[in-house]
Each structure stands twice: as structure tokens, then as C-alpha cells.
PDB file of C-alpha atoms in Angstrom:
ATOM      1  CA  MET A   1      33.172   4.957   7.142  1.00 75.00           C
ATOM      2  CA  THR A   2      35.581   5.648   9.605  1.00 81.00           C
ATOM      3  CA  LYS A   3      36.951   2.512  11.423  1.00 77.00           C
ATOM      4  CA  GLU A   4      34.623   3.208  13.902  1.00 82.00           C
ATOM      5  CA  GLN A   5      31.761   3.338  11.677  1.00 81.00           C
ATOM      6  CA  LEU A   6      32.741   0.311   9.985  1.00 76.00           C
ATOM      7  CA  ASP A   7      32.586  -1.096  13.310  1.00 78.00           C
ATOM      8  CA  GLU A   8      29.598  -0.385  15.021  1.00 80.00           C
ATOM      9  CA  PHE A   9      28.095  -1.091  11.677  1.00 76.00           C
ATOM     10  CA  GLU A  10      29.933  -4.839  11.795  1.00 74.00           C
ATOM     11  CA  LYS A  11      28.419  -5.209  15.178  1.00 77.00           C
ATOM     12  CA  LYS A  12      24.432  -4.726  13.130  1.00 75.00           C
ATOM     13  CA  HIS A  13      24.816  -6.525  10.862  1.00 70.00           C
ATOM     14  CA  PRO A  14      25.762 -10.373  10.713  1.00 63.00           C
ATOM     15  CA  LEU A  15      28.641 -10.542   8.596  1.00 63.00           C
ATOM     16  CA  ASN A  16      32.135 -11.672   8.803  1.00 61.00           C
ATOM     17  CA  MET A  17      33.887  -8.429   8.299  1.00 59.00           C
ATOM     18  CA  ALA A  18      37.564  -9.583   8.589  1.00 58.00           C
ATOM     19  CA  GLU A  19      36.612 -12.134   5.807  1.00 55.00           C
ATOM     20  CA  LEU A  20      34.611  -9.366   3.717  1.00 56.00           C
ATOM     21  CA  ARG A  21      37.017  -7.219   3.793  1.00 56.00           C
ATOM     22  CA  ILE A  22      39.618  -9.179   2.923  1.00 58.00           C
ATOM     23  CA  ASN A  23      37.010 -10.050  -0.356  1.00 56.00           C
ATOM     24  CA  SER A  24      35.035  -7.627  -2.083  1.00 67.00           C
ATOM     25  CA  LEU A  25      32.302  -5.430   0.433  1.00 74.00           C
ATOM     26  CA  PHE A  26      35.292  -3.101   1.352  1.00 75.00           C
ATOM     27  CA  ASN A  27      37.707  -0.816   0.407  1.00 75.00           C
ATOM     28  CA  ARG A  28      40.409   1.012   2.328  1.00 75.00           C
ATOM     29  CA  ASP A  29      41.338   4.259   1.468  1.00 77.00           C
ATOM     30  CA  VAL A  30      44.911   5.849   2.058  1.00 76.00           C
ATOM     31  CA  ARG A  31      43.199   7.381   4.855  1.00 78.00           C
ATOM     32  CA  GLY A  32      42.196   4.476   6.356  1.00 74.00           C
ATOM     33  CA  ASN A  33      38.427   4.611   5.445  1.00 81.00           C
ATOM     34  CA  TRP A  34      36.028   2.063   4.415  1.00 76.00           C
ATOM     35  CA  LYS A  35      33.795   2.052   1.784  1.00 79.00           C
ATOM     36  CA  PHE A  36      31.712  -0.323   0.169  1.00 79.00           C
ATOM     37  CA  SER A  37      34.066  -1.488  -3.696  1.00 77.00           C
ATOM     38  CA  HIS A  38      30.646  -1.306  -5.909  1.00 80.00           C
ATOM     39  CA  LYS A  39      27.019   1.257  -5.016  1.00 83.00           C
ATOM     40  CA  SER A  40      25.191  -2.296  -5.268  1.00 86.00           C
ATOM     41  CA  PHE A  41      26.094  -3.328  -1.731  1.00 86.00           C
ATOM     42  CA  PHE A  42      24.899   0.083  -0.386  1.00 86.00           C
ATOM     43  CA  GLU A  43      21.757   0.164  -1.770  1.00 90.00           C
ATOM     44  CA  TYR A  44      21.049  -3.072  -1.196  1.00 91.00           C
ATOM     45  CA  PHE A  45      21.672  -2.325   3.121  1.00 87.00           C
ATOM     46  CA  LEU A  46      19.821   0.966   2.513  1.00 90.00           C
ATOM     47  CA  SER A  47      16.805  -1.029   1.232  1.00 93.00           C
ATOM     48  CA  GLU A  48      16.810  -3.508   4.663  1.00 91.00           C
ATOM     49  CA  ILE A  49      17.340   0.399   7.009  1.00 90.00           C
ATOM     50  CA  ALA A  50      13.689   0.879   4.831  1.00 91.00           C
ATOM     51  CA  PHE A  51      11.998  -2.411   4.697  1.00 92.00           C
ATOM     52  CA  ASP A  52      12.712  -2.405   8.582  1.00 90.00           C
ATOM     53  CA  ASP A  53      11.209   1.725   8.277  1.00 87.00           C
ATOM     54  CA  TRP A  54      10.702   3.537   5.119  1.00 81.00           C
ATOM     55  CA  ASN A  55      11.081   6.599   7.106  1.00 85.00           C
ATOM     56  CA  ALA A  56      14.832   6.106   7.425  1.00 87.00           C
ATOM     57  CA  VAL A  57      15.584   6.055   3.953  1.00 86.00           C
ATOM     58  CA  PRO A  58      12.880   8.629   2.526  1.00 81.00           C
ATOM     59  CA  ASN A  59      14.801   9.550  -0.699  1.00 87.00           C
ATOM     60  CA  ILE A  60      14.651   5.157  -1.084  1.00 88.00           C
ATOM     61  CA  GLU A  61      12.959   5.930  -4.751  1.00 87.00           C
ATOM     62  CA  LYS A  62      15.484   7.998  -6.614  1.00 91.00           C
ATOM     63  CA  PHE A  63      18.522   4.378  -5.665  1.00 92.00           C
ATOM     64  CA  ASP A  64      17.076   1.629  -9.012  1.00 93.00           C
ATOM     65  CA  MET A  65      18.781  -1.140  -7.297  1.00 93.00           C
ATOM     66  CA  GLY A  66      17.400  -0.257  -3.687  1.00 93.00           C
ATOM     67  CA  MET A  67      14.317  -0.121  -4.315  1.00 93.00           C
ATOM     68  CA  GLN A  68      15.157  -3.438  -7.127  1.00 95.00           C
ATOM     69  CA  PHE A  69      15.797  -5.392  -3.104  1.00 95.00           C
ATOM     70  CA  TYR A  70      13.186  -3.760  -1.402  1.00 94.00           C
ATOM     71  CA  LYS A  71       9.883  -3.897  -3.532  1.00 95.00           C
ATOM     72  CA  GLN A  72      11.692  -8.054  -3.823  1.00 95.00           C
ATOM     73  CA  ARG A  73      11.626  -8.648   0.180  1.00 94.00           C
ATOM     74  CA  CYS A  74       7.782  -6.461   0.299  1.00 95.00           C
ATOM     75  CA  LEU A  75       6.684  -9.435  -2.649  1.00 95.00           C
ATOM     76  CA  GLU A  76       8.664 -12.229  -0.852  1.00 95.00           C
ATOM     77  CA  GLU A  77       6.908 -10.936   2.202  1.00 95.00           C
ATOM     78  CA  PHE A  78       3.146 -11.563   0.774  1.00 95.00           C
ATOM     79  CA  GLU A  79       3.889 -14.377  -0.476  1.00 94.00           C
ATOM     80  CA  ALA A  80       5.049 -15.877   2.746  1.00 94.00           C
ATOM     81  CA  TYR A  81       1.876 -14.339   5.017  1.00 94.00           C
ATOM     82  CA  LEU A  82      -0.421 -15.357   2.003  1.00 92.00           C
ATOM     83  CA  HIS A  83      -0.082 -19.062   2.794  1.00 90.00           C
ATOM     84  CA  ILE A  84       0.141 -19.752   6.320  1.00 90.00           C
ATOM     85  CA  THR A  85      -2.633 -21.190   8.426  1.00 88.00           C
ATOM     86  CA  PRO A  86      -4.851 -19.162   8.544  1.00 89.00           C
ATOM     87  CA  PRO A  87      -3.935 -16.068   5.534  1.00 92.00           C
ATOM     88  CA  ALA A  88      -3.381 -12.613   6.598  1.00 94.00           C
ATOM     89  CA  TRP A  89      -4.764 -11.889   3.016  1.00 95.00           C
ATOM     90  CA  PHE A  90      -6.291 -13.660  -0.325  1.00 91.00           C
ATOM     91  CA  VAL A  91      -6.064 -11.815  -4.342  1.00 94.00           C
ATOM     92  CA  ILE A  92      -9.395 -12.189  -5.793  1.00 92.00           C
ATOM     93  CA  ASN A  93      -8.442 -11.665  -9.780  1.00 91.00           C
ATOM     94  CA  GLU A  94     -10.969 -11.433 -12.142  1.00 88.00           C
ATOM     95  CA  GLN A  95     -10.742 -10.515 -15.626  1.00 84.00           C
ATOM     96  CA  LEU A  96     -11.246  -7.065 -15.270  1.00 86.00           C
ATOM     97  CA  TYR A  97     -10.300  -6.505 -12.004  1.00 89.00           C
ATOM     98  CA  SER A  98      -8.344  -7.516  -8.612  1.00 93.00           C
ATOM     99  CA  ASN A  99      -9.426  -7.317  -5.018  1.00 95.00           C
ATOM    100  CA  VAL A 100      -6.902  -8.243  -2.088  1.00 96.00           C
ATOM    101  CA  ILE A 101      -8.726  -8.248   0.997  1.00 96.00           C
ATOM    102  CA  MET A 102      -6.825  -8.593   4.353  1.00 95.00           C
ATOM    103  CA  MET A 103      -7.557 -10.597   7.292  1.00 93.00           C
ATOM    104  CA  HIS A 104      -5.667  -9.449   9.358  1.00 91.00           C
ATOM    105  CA  CYS A 105      -2.402  -7.935  10.329  1.00 90.00           C
ATOM    106  CA  PRO A 106       0.846 -10.072  11.071  1.00 89.00           C
ATOM    107  CA  ASN A 107       2.196  -9.098  14.183  1.00 88.00           C
ATOM    108  CA  GLY A 108       5.284  -6.757  12.855  1.00 86.00           C
ATOM    109  CA  PHE A 109       3.973  -5.875  10.126  1.00 91.00           C
ATOM    110  CA  ASN A 110       4.720  -2.335   8.056  1.00 92.00           C
ATOM    111  CA  PRO A 111       1.811  -1.471   6.189  1.00 92.00           C
ATOM    112  CA  MET A 112       3.637   0.542   3.571  1.00 92.00           C
ATOM    113  CA  HIS A 113       5.234  -2.782   2.427  1.00 94.00           C
ATOM    114  CA  LEU A 114       0.930  -3.365   1.107  1.00 95.00           C
ATOM    115  CA  ILE A 115       2.018  -0.178  -1.290  1.00 95.00           C
ATOM    116  CA  ILE A 116       3.926  -2.402  -3.312  1.00 94.00           C
ATOM    117  CA  ILE A 117       2.168  -4.718  -3.728  1.00 95.00           C
ATOM    118  CA  LEU A 118      -0.513  -2.739  -4.730  1.00 96.00           C
ATOM    119  CA  LYS A 119       1.282  -1.888  -7.740  1.00 95.00           C
ATOM    120  CA  GLU A 120       2.722  -4.309  -8.215  1.00 94.00           C
ATOM    121  CA  LYS A 121      -0.044  -6.694  -8.811  1.00 93.00           C
ATOM    122  CA  LYS A 122      -1.671  -3.465 -10.236  1.00 93.00           C
ATOM    123  CA  ILE A 123      -4.996  -3.990  -7.632  1.00 95.00           C
ATOM    124  CA  SER A 124      -7.449  -2.060  -8.373  1.00 94.00           C
ATOM    125  CA  SER A 125      -9.643  -2.650  -4.861  1.00 95.00           C
ATOM    126  CA  LEU A 126      -8.542  -3.112  -1.441  1.00 96.00           C
ATOM    127  CA  SER A 127     -10.899  -5.108   0.977  1.00 96.00           C
ATOM    128  CA  ILE A 128      -9.739  -4.679   5.177  1.00 95.00           C
ATOM    129  CA  THR A 129     -11.504  -6.476   6.814  1.00 93.00           C
ATOM    130  CA  ASP A 130     -12.465  -6.218  10.966  1.00 88.00           C
ATOM    131  CA  ASN A 131     -10.017  -8.576  12.765  1.00 88.00           C
ATOM    132  CA  VAL A 132      -7.483  -6.111  11.695  1.00 90.00           C
ATOM    133  CA  ALA A 133      -6.420  -2.387  13.641  1.00 87.00           C
ATOM    134  CA  VAL A 134      -7.803  -0.407  11.342  1.00 90.00           C
ATOM    135  CA  GLY A 135      -6.280   3.583  12.800  1.00 86.00           C
ATOM    136  CA  ASP A 136      -2.768   1.098  12.305  1.00 88.00           C
ATOM    137  CA  VAL A 137      -2.647   1.176   8.416  1.00 92.00           C
ATOM    138  CA  LEU A 138      -4.732   3.392   7.154  1.00 93.00           C
ATOM    139  CA  THR A 139      -2.723   6.164   8.904  1.00 91.00           C
ATOM    140  CA  PRO A 140      -1.384   9.373   6.613  1.00 91.00           C
ATOM    141  CA  GLN A 141       1.224   8.301   5.391  1.00 91.00           C
ATOM    142  CA  PHE A 142      -0.449   5.123   3.772  1.00 94.00           C
ATOM    143  CA  MET A 143      -3.123   7.197   2.261  1.00 95.00           C
ATOM    144  CA  LYS A 144      -1.290   9.582   0.936  1.00 94.00           C
ATOM    145  CA  ALA A 145       1.527   5.908  -1.086  1.00 93.00           C
ATOM    146  CA  LEU A 146      -2.575   5.320  -1.355  1.00 96.00           C
ATOM    147  CA  ASN A 147      -2.298   7.738  -4.420  1.00 96.00           C
ATOM    148  CA  SER A 148       0.133   5.846  -6.310  1.00 94.00           C
ATOM    149  CA  THR A 149      -1.829   2.306  -6.927  1.00 96.00           C
ATOM    150  CA  SER A 150      -4.846   1.654  -9.395  1.00 94.00           C
ATOM    151  CA  VAL A 151      -6.632   0.983  -6.106  1.00 96.00           C
ATOM    152  CA  GLU A 152      -9.726   2.639  -6.543  1.00 95.00           C
ATOM    153  CA  LEU A 153     -12.403   1.417  -4.127  1.00 95.00           C
ATOM    154  CA  LEU A 154     -11.454   0.562  -0.706  1.00 96.00           C
ATOM    155  CA  GLU A 155     -14.126  -1.610   2.008  1.00 95.00           C
ATOM    156  CA  VAL A 156     -13.414  -1.210   5.045  1.00 95.00           C
ATOM    157  CA  SER A 157     -14.892  -2.941   7.854  1.00 93.00           C
ATOM    158  CA  ILE A 158     -15.221  -2.116  12.200  1.00 92.00           C
ATOM    159  CA  LEU A 159     -16.552  -3.844  15.077  1.00 87.00           C
ATOM    160  CA  GLY A 160     -16.792  -1.524  17.109  1.00 82.00           C
ATOM    161  CA  LYS A 161     -16.093   2.427  17.386  1.00 84.00           C
ATOM    162  CA  ILE A 162     -14.520   3.729  14.831  1.00 84.00           C
ATOM    163  CA  ASP A 163     -11.228   4.607  14.709  1.00 83.00           C
ATOM    164  CA  LEU A 164     -11.191   7.233  11.183  1.00 89.00           C
ATOM    165  CA  PRO A 165      -9.079  10.695  11.275  1.00 90.00           C
ATOM    166  CA  ILE A 166     -11.975  12.793   9.513  1.00 92.00           C
ATOM    167  CA  ASP A 167      -9.560  14.123   7.178  1.00 94.00           C
ATOM    168  CA  LEU A 168      -9.402  10.375   5.729  1.00 94.00           C
ATOM    169  CA  LEU A 169     -10.144  11.056   2.555  1.00 95.00           C
ATOM    170  CA  HIS A 170      -8.984  14.959   2.047  1.00 93.00           C
ATOM    171  CA  ASN A 171      -6.380  14.516  -0.692  1.00 93.00           C
ATOM    172  CA  SER A 172      -7.551  10.791  -1.170  1.00 95.00           C
ATOM    173  CA  GLN A 173      -7.656   9.937  -5.317  1.00 94.00           C
ATOM    174  CA  LEU A 174     -10.253   6.505  -4.179  1.00 96.00           C
ATOM    175  CA  GLN A 175     -13.406   6.980  -6.373  1.00 95.00           C
ATOM    176  CA  MET A 176     -15.165   4.900  -3.808  1.00 95.00           C
ATOM    177  CA  PHE A 177     -14.651   4.085   0.102  1.00 96.00           C
ATOM    178  CA  VAL A 178     -16.511   2.163   2.279  1.00 94.00           C
ATOM    179  CA  LEU A 179     -18.001   1.315   5.535  1.00 94.00           C
ATOM    180  CA  ASN A 180     -19.196  -1.298   7.351  1.00 93.00           C
ATOM    181  CA  CYS A 181     -20.368  -0.627  10.825  1.00 90.00           C
ATOM    182  CA  ASP A 182     -23.302  -0.283  13.335  1.00 85.00           C
ATOM    183  CA  GLU A 183     -21.669   3.049  14.832  1.00 86.00           C
ATOM    184  CA  HIS A 184     -22.254   5.608  11.921  1.00 84.00           C
ATOM    185  CA  LEU A 185     -19.301   8.141  11.251  1.00 88.00           C
ATOM    186  CA  SER A 186     -19.736  11.997  12.648  1.00 90.00           C
ATOM    187  CA  TYR A 187     -20.832  15.272  11.322  1.00 91.00           C
ATOM    188  CA  GLN A 188     -17.308  16.516  10.951  1.00 93.00           C
ATOM    189  CA  PHE A 189     -16.308  13.135   8.408  1.00 94.00           C
ATOM    190  CA  LYS A 190     -19.089  13.542   5.864  1.00 94.00           C
ATOM    191  CA  LYS A 191     -18.958  17.264   5.586  1.00 94.00           C
ATOM    192  CA  VAL A 192     -14.888  16.703   4.828  1.00 95.00           C
ATOM    193  CA  ALA A 193     -15.492  14.204   1.893  1.00 95.00           C
ATOM    194  CA  THR A 194     -18.226  16.071   1.149  1.00 95.00           C
ATOM    195  CA  LYS A 195     -15.558  19.028   0.087  1.00 94.00           C
ATOM    196  CA  ALA A 196     -13.231  16.514  -2.062  1.00 94.00           C
ATOM    197  CA  GLY A 197     -16.383  15.155  -3.936  1.00 94.00           C
ATOM    198  CA  PHE A 198     -18.041  12.378  -2.580  1.00 95.00           C
ATOM    199  CA  LYS A 199     -20.779  11.828  -2.067  1.00 93.00           C
ATOM    200  CA  CYS A 200     -23.045   9.164   0.572  1.00 92.00           C
ATOM    201  CA  LYS A 201     -25.005   6.916   1.421  1.00 90.00           C
ATOM    202  CA  GLU A 202     -26.456   5.296   4.264  1.00 87.00           C
ATOM    203  CA  ASN A 203     -28.244   1.635   4.679  1.00 82.00           C
ATOM    204  CA  GLU A 204     -28.398   0.355   8.831  1.00 79.00           C
ATOM    205  CA  HIS A 205     -24.298  -0.619   8.282  1.00 81.00           C
ATOM    206  CA  ASP A 206     -22.868   0.975   5.408  1.00 88.00           C
ATOM    207  CA  THR A 207     -21.526   3.965   4.602  1.00 92.00           C
ATOM    208  CA  VAL A 208     -20.925   4.688   1.170  1.00 93.00           C
ATOM    209  CA  PHE A 209     -18.608   7.789  -0.643  1.00 94.00           C
ATOM    210  CA  TYR A 210     -18.314   7.479  -4.504  1.00 94.00           C
ATOM    211  CA  ARG A 211     -18.316  10.049  -6.854  1.00 92.00           C
ATOM    212  CA  SER A 212     -19.807  10.161  -9.061  1.00 86.00           C
ATOM    213  CA  ASN A 213     -18.177  10.497 -12.607  1.00 88.00           C
ATOM    214  CA  ALA A 214     -17.422   7.938 -15.333  1.00 86.00           C
ATOM    215  CA  LYS A 215     -14.491   6.350 -14.211  1.00 88.00           C
ATOM    216  CA  VAL A 216     -16.688   4.567 -10.952  1.00 88.00           C
ATOM    217  CA  PHE A 217     -19.295   4.180 -13.411  1.00 82.00           C
ATOM    218  CA  ALA A 218     -16.507   2.221 -15.777  1.00 86.00           C
ATOM    219  CA  ASN A 219     -14.817   0.383 -12.861  1.00 88.00           C
ATOM    220  CA  PRO A 220     -16.699  -3.142 -13.050  1.00 88.00           C
ATOM    221  CA  TYR A 221     -15.610  -4.512  -9.013  1.00 89.00           C
ATOM    222  CA  ILE A 222     -18.164  -0.682  -8.494  1.00 88.00           C
ATOM    223  CA  MET A 223     -20.964  -1.471 -10.321  1.00 86.00           C
ATOM    224  CA  ARG A 224     -20.853  -5.802  -9.576  1.00 86.00           C
ATOM    225  CA  HIS A 225     -20.913  -4.969  -5.942  1.00 85.00           C
ATOM    226  CA  TYR A 226     -22.667  -1.062  -5.997  1.00 85.00           C
ATOM    227  CA  PRO A 227     -25.392  -1.368  -8.212  1.00 80.00           C
ATOM    228  CA  SER A 228     -27.645   0.634  -7.059  1.00 72.00           C
ATOM    229  CA  LEU A 229     -24.941   3.529  -6.952  1.00 71.00           C
ATOM    230  CA  ASP A 230     -27.146   7.005  -7.645  1.00 60.00           C
ATOM    231  CA  LEU A 231     -25.393   7.498 -11.159  1.00 49.00           C
ATOM    232  CA  SER A 232     -28.420   8.733 -13.293  1.00 45.00           C
ATOM    233  CA  ILE A 233     -25.550  11.840 -14.292  1.00 40.00           C
ATOM    234  CA  PHE A 234     -24.601   9.745 -17.626  1.00 39.00           C
ATOM    235  CA  ASN A 235     -26.869   9.271 -20.510  1.00 37.00           C
ATOM    236  CA  TYR A 236     -28.220   5.511 -22.606  1.00 35.00           C
ATOM    237  CA  SER A 237     -25.071   6.704 -24.779  1.00 37.00           C
ATOM    238  CA  SER A 238     -22.432   6.711 -22.257  1.00 39.00           C
ATOM    239  CA  PHE A 239     -23.167   3.620 -20.761  1.00 38.00           C
ATOM    240  CA  ILE A 240     -23.269   2.169 -24.038  1.00 38.00           C
ATOM    241  CA  ARG A 241     -20.307   3.632 -24.908  1.00 42.00           C
ATOM    242  CA  ILE A 242     -18.189   2.751 -21.875  1.00 39.00           C
ATOM    243  CA  ASN A 243     -20.204  -0.502 -21.512  1.00 45.00           C
ATOM    244  CA  SER A 244     -18.503  -1.129 -24.627  1.00 46.00           C
ATOM    245  CA  SER A 245     -15.048  -0.220 -24.434  1.00 48.00           C
ATOM    246  CA  LEU A 246     -15.339  -2.724 -21.363  1.00 46.00           C
ATOM    247  CA  THR A 247     -16.076  -5.976 -23.548  1.00 47.00           C
ATOM    248  CA  LYS A 248     -12.749  -4.955 -26.566  1.00 49.00           C
ATOM    249  CA  LYS A 249     -11.045  -5.581 -23.497  1.00 47.00           C
TER     250      LYS A 249
END
């Protein structure tokens, strides 16, 4: 950084720059420019920028320490909102699956932080209640990042008008998407979901999109909460084999 850039940096960050320049945060070269004395300092500030706006540092994952700092911030934030009253979300941990239920979205919360939580805690299902502005959470960026997690089931409750893009499930690797709403989804949404490999089952309030494969059948959360799905493609030997593997786990 030039002297002018360093002065601008000083305005943005609440640091005692005069003291830090004398000590070890920055070093000055023969041309009078300044640089961080260690890469970890640089990566820390990258992680802070990414925490505020993931798009500002799209390659943050290439920085090992930067990602560790970023993950730590996300985990601390998650724990903080877990213990407020009422909590923003809570976690259900069962023997074979874990579920995050999002009760409301705190002011200023970036849903992309939730991706780290889902990864680090190996969450298998995510439920979003009707207190959450679903359109602000289920963005194309979030849905794409959700593919990198272990989440197989996404449950969403919506009050009033449905505000979901018709291509929500286009490139999704989810095994099941459940919408609880009095309003029915559009034909276009169902058509795109069908092309993406999902079957659809509707009743008065729920619309369930699911894949008819062994992975769905082996998911204990899905089998516990949605036992009436059309799984006739599986024969009895498949049931014995999959059930046996779950019992061993």
C-alpha cells in the first residue's frame, strides 16, 4: 500500500496505526510503501471483508487462514443468535441426522454465513419457518452454495404469496424440497422441477418435490417425516440392505 492507501485503511479500521507501524503489523519498503509483515494479517482483513460481503472476496476459499478466520466468525455469530430470546434458530441432533430450524432472520444477517454452519456441523436438513423472508435467504447464490453442504432436505413455510424463482431446483442437488403454503406453485415451477429430476406430490397445504432413488430411501429424516412417498421402485431386498446399513451406523 502507498502512504495514501495506508491512511485510507486507517480511517476504515479502528486501529492505533501509529503504534502498529512502529511494531509488527506493517513493514515499509525502500520506496516508502507499506505491506503486512505477515500473510496471516492480510488474510485476517480479507476474512473481515468477506464476512461483511462474500462477493467482495470471491476467492477467499483459496486462503487457508482467511477461511479459518471466516469460519470462526460465522460459528460465533451462529452461537450468539442461538442463545438470544427468542432464538433465531435451533438445532435438532438425532442419532442419524441433524436439522437446523430457522425461526427468523436477524437484522443484517447474511444467509451465506449459514452455509458454513451447515458444512461444519454436517447438517442434513434445513427448515425455514414462515417468519423468515424466504426470498432473501434462498437466493441463487445460496442455492448454489447449498450443493456443497450435506443438506439433502429443504423445508420451507410461506404465509401469503409465494416468492420463489421458478428455477429454484434447476441445478439443485437436494433429495427433497417441501413447501408448506396455502397457495399452489405455478405450473412453470413444477415443470422445471420435473426436468431437474424431481417427482411431485401435493395435498391441501404441502407440495413435496422428491427424487425417487436409494439416497432418499436411506435418509432417516425423510423416512421419518414423509413415510407415505411413492417408493414402489424399491424391492424388498433393497429395503433390507439399506435398513441393515443404517442399523450398523
